[in-house]
CSV table of C-alpha atoms (C1' of nucleotides) in Angstrom, one decimal:
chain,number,residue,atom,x,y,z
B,1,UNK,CA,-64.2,-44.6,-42.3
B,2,UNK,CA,-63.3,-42.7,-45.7
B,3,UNK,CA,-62.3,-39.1,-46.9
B,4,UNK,CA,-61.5,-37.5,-50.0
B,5,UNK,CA,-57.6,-36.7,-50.3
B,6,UNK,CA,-57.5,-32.9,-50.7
B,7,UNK,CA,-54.2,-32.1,-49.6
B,8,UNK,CA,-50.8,-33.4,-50.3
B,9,UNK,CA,-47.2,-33.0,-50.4
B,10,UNK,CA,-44.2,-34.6,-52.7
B,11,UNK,CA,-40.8,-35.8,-51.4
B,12,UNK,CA,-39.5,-36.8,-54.5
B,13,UNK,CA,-36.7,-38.7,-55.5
B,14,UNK,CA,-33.4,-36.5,-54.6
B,15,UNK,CA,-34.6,-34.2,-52.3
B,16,UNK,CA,-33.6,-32.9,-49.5
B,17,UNK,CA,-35.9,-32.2,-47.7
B,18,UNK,CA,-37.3,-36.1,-47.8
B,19,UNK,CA,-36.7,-38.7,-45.1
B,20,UNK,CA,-35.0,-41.2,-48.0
B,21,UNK,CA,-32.3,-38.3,-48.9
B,22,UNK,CA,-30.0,-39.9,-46.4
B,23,UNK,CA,-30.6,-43.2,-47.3
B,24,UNK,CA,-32.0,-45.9,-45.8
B,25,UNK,CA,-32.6,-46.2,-41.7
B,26,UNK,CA,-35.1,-48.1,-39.5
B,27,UNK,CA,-37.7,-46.1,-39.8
B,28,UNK,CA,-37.7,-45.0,-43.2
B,29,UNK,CA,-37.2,-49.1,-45.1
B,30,UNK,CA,-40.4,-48.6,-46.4
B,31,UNK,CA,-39.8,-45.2,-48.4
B,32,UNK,CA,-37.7,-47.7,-50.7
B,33,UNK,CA,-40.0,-50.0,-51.5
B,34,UNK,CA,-42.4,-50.4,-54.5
B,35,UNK,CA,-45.0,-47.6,-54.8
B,36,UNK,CA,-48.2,-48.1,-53.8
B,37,UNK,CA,-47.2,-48.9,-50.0
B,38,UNK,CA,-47.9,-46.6,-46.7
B,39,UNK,CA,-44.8,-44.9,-45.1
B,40,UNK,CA,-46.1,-44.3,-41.3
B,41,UNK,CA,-43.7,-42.4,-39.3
B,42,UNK,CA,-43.9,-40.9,-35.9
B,43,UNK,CA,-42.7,-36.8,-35.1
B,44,UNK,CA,-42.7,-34.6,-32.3
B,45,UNK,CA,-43.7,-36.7,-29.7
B,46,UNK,CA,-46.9,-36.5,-30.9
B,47,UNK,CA,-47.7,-37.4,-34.3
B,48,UNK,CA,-47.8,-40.3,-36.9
B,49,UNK,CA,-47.8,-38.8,-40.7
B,50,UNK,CA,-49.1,-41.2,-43.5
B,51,UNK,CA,-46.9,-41.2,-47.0
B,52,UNK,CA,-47.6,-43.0,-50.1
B,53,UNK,CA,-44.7,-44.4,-51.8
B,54,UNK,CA,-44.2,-43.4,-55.1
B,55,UNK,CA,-41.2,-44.7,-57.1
B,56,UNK,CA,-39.9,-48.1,-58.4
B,57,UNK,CA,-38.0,-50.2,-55.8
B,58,UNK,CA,-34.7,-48.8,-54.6
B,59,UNK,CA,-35.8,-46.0,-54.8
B,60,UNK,CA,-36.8,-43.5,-52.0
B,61,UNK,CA,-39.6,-40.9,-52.5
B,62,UNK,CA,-43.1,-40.4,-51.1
B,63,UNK,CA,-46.3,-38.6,-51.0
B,64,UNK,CA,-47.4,-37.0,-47.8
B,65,UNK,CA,-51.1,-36.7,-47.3
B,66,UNK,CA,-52.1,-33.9,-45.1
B,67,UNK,CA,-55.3,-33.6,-45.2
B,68,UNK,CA,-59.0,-35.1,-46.0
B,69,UNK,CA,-62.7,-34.2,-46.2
B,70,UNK,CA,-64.1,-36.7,-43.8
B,71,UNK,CA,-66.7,-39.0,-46.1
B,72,UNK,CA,-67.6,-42.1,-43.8
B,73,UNK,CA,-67.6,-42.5,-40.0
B,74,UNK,CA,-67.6,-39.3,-39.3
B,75,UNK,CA,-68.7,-39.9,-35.4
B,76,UNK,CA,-65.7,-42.3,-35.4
B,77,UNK,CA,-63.3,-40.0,-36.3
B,78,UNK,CA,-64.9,-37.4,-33.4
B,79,UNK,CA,-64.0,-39.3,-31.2
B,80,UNK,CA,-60.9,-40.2,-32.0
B,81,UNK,CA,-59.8,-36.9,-33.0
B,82,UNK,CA,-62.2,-35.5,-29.5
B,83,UNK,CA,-63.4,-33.2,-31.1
B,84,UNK,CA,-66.6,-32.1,-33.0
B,85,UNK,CA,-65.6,-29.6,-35.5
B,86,UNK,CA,-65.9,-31.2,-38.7
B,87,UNK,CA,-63.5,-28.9,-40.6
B,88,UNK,CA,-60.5,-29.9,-38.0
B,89,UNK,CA,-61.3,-33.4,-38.0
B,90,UNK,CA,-58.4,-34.2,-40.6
B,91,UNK,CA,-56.6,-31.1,-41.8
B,92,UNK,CA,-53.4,-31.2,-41.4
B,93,UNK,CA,-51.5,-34.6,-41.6
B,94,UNK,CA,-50.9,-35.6,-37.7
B,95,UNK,CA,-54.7,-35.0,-37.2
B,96,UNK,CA,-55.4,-36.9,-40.6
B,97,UNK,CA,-53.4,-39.9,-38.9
B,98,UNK,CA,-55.4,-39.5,-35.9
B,99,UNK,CA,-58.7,-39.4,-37.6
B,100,UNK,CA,-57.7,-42.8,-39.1
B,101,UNK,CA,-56.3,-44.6,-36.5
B,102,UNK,CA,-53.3,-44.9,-38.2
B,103,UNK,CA,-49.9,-45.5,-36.6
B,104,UNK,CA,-47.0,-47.4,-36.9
B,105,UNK,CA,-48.4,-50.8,-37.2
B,106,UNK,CA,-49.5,-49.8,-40.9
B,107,UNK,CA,-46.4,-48.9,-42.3
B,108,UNK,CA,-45.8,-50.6,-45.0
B,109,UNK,CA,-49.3,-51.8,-46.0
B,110,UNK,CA,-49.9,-52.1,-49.6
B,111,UNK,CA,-52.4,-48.9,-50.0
B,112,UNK,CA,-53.5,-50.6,-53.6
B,113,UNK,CA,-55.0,-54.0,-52.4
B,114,UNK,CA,-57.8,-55.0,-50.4
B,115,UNK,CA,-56.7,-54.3,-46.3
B,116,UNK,CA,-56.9,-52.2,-43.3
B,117,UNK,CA,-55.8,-48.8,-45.4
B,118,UNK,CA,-56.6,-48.6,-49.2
B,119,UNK,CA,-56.4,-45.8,-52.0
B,120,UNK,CA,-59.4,-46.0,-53.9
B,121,UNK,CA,-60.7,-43.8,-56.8
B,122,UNK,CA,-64.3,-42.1,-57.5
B,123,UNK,CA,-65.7,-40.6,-60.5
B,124,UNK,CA,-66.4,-37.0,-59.9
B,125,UNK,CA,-65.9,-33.5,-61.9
B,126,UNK,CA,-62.3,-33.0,-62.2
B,127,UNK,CA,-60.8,-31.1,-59.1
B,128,UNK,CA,-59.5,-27.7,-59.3
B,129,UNK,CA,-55.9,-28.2,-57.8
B,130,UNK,CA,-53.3,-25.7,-56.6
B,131,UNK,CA,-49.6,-26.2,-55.9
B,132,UNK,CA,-47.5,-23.9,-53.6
B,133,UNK,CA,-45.0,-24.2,-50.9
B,134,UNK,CA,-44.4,-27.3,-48.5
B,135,UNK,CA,-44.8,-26.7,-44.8
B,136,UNK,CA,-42.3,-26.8,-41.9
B,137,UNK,CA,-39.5,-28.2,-44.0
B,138,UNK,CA,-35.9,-26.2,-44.3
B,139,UNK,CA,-34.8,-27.3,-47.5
B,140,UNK,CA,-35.6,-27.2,-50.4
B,141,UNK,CA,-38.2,-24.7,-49.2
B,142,UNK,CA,-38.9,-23.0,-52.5
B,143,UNK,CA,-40.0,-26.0,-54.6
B,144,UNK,CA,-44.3,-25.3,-55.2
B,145,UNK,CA,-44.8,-29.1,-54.2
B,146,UNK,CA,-47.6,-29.1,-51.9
B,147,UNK,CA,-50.9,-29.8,-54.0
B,148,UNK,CA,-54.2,-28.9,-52.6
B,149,UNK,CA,-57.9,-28.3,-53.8
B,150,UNK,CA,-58.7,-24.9,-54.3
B,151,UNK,CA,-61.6,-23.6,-51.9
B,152,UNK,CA,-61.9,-26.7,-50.0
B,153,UNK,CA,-62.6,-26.1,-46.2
B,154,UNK,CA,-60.4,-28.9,-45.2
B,155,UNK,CA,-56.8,-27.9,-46.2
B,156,UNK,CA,-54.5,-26.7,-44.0
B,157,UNK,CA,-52.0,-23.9,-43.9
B,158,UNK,CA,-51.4,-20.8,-46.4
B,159,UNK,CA,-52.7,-21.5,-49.7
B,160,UNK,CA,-51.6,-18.8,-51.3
B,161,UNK,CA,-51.5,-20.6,-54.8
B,162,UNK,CA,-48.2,-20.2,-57.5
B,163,UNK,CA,-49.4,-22.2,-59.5
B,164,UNK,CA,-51.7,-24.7,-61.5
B,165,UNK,CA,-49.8,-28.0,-62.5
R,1,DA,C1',-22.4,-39.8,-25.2
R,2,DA,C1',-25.4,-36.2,-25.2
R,3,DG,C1',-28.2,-32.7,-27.1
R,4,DA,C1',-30.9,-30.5,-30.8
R,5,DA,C1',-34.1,-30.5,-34.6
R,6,DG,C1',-37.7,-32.3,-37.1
R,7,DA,C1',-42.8,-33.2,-43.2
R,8,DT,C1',-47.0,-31.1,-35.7
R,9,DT,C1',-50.7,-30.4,-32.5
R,10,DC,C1',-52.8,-29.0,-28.2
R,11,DG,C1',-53.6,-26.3,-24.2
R,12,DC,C1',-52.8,-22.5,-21.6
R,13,DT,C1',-51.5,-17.5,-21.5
E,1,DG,C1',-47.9,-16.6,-28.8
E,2,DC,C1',-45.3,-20.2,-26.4
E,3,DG,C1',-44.0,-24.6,-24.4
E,4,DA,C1',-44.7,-29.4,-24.0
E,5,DA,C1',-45.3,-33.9,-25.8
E,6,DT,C1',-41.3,-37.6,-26.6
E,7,DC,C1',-39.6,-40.9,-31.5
E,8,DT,C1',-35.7,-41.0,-34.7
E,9,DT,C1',-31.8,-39.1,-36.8
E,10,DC,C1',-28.1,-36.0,-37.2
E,11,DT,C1',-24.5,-33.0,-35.1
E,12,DT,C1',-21.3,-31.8,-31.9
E,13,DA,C1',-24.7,-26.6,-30.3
DNA sequence: AAGAAGATTCGCT
DNA sequence: GCGAATCTTCTTA
């Protein structure tokens, strides 16, 4: 299976709003290591959200990813996700984690070499991207840190754009 | 020690 | 629109 990242969100270093801002716990370790790495956490009872690490080691900050436009193995992810509807297949980052099968057994996979869960790039026109608010955090709320691609089907939430980085 | 809140989603009303 | 699901951390409600 494979999808085109068109949604994320930064928790970057010093935040408060991030799960690293306390320091370091059980289920956050892997916010602290190198970047490159998969921070799998599980919320609500119901659902595991997938982070890319982002900073040098020591250091904890993250990427969130919430939300893709389903490429490969589309009927897999159907029936993972049970549903049919394309355009809910992965927005929104519980259901993106769903999609892919991912849970806590892949935290801390490298994301940048050859595995179960890899980042990869493809040449394409340059997307138009957006940045506005983060959602369902309480601090820090104000910070236009949530980056998504402007017009695509598969984001989630308000994307009532501030800004263009 | 116990309870609430949290980077959410789903099903029922 | 609201409540439930139920892991981890933080606060003391």
């Amino acid at each position: 299976m494979s999808g085109r990242i068109v949604e994320t969100e930064a928790y970057p270093p010093g935040d408060a709003s991030g799960h690293a801002y306390r320091g370091r716990t059980p289920r956050n370790q892997s916010l602290f290591l190198h970047r490159g790495l998969a921070y799998v956490y599980f919320i609500y009872g119901t659902s595991y959200m997938l982070n890319v690490t982002s900073e040098a080691p020591g250091i904890g900050a993250g990427v969130l990813l919430r939300a893709i436009e389903p490429l490969e193995g589309i009927n897999l992810m159907k029936r993972l996700r049970k549903t049919d509807k394309l355009r809910d297949l992965a927005r929104g980052p519980g259901r993106l984690a769903a999609a892919l099968q991912i849970d806590r057994r892949l935290d801390g996979v490298d994301l940048c070499a050859s595995g179960p869960l890899w980042l990869g790039t493809a040449i394409r026109e340059t997307p138009h991207v957006g940045a506005t608010l983060r959602i369902g955090i309480t601090r820090e709320v104000h910070r236009p840190l949530r980056f998504f691609e402007v017009g695509s089907p598969f984001v989630s939430g308000p994307l009532h754009q501030l800004r263009s980085p």
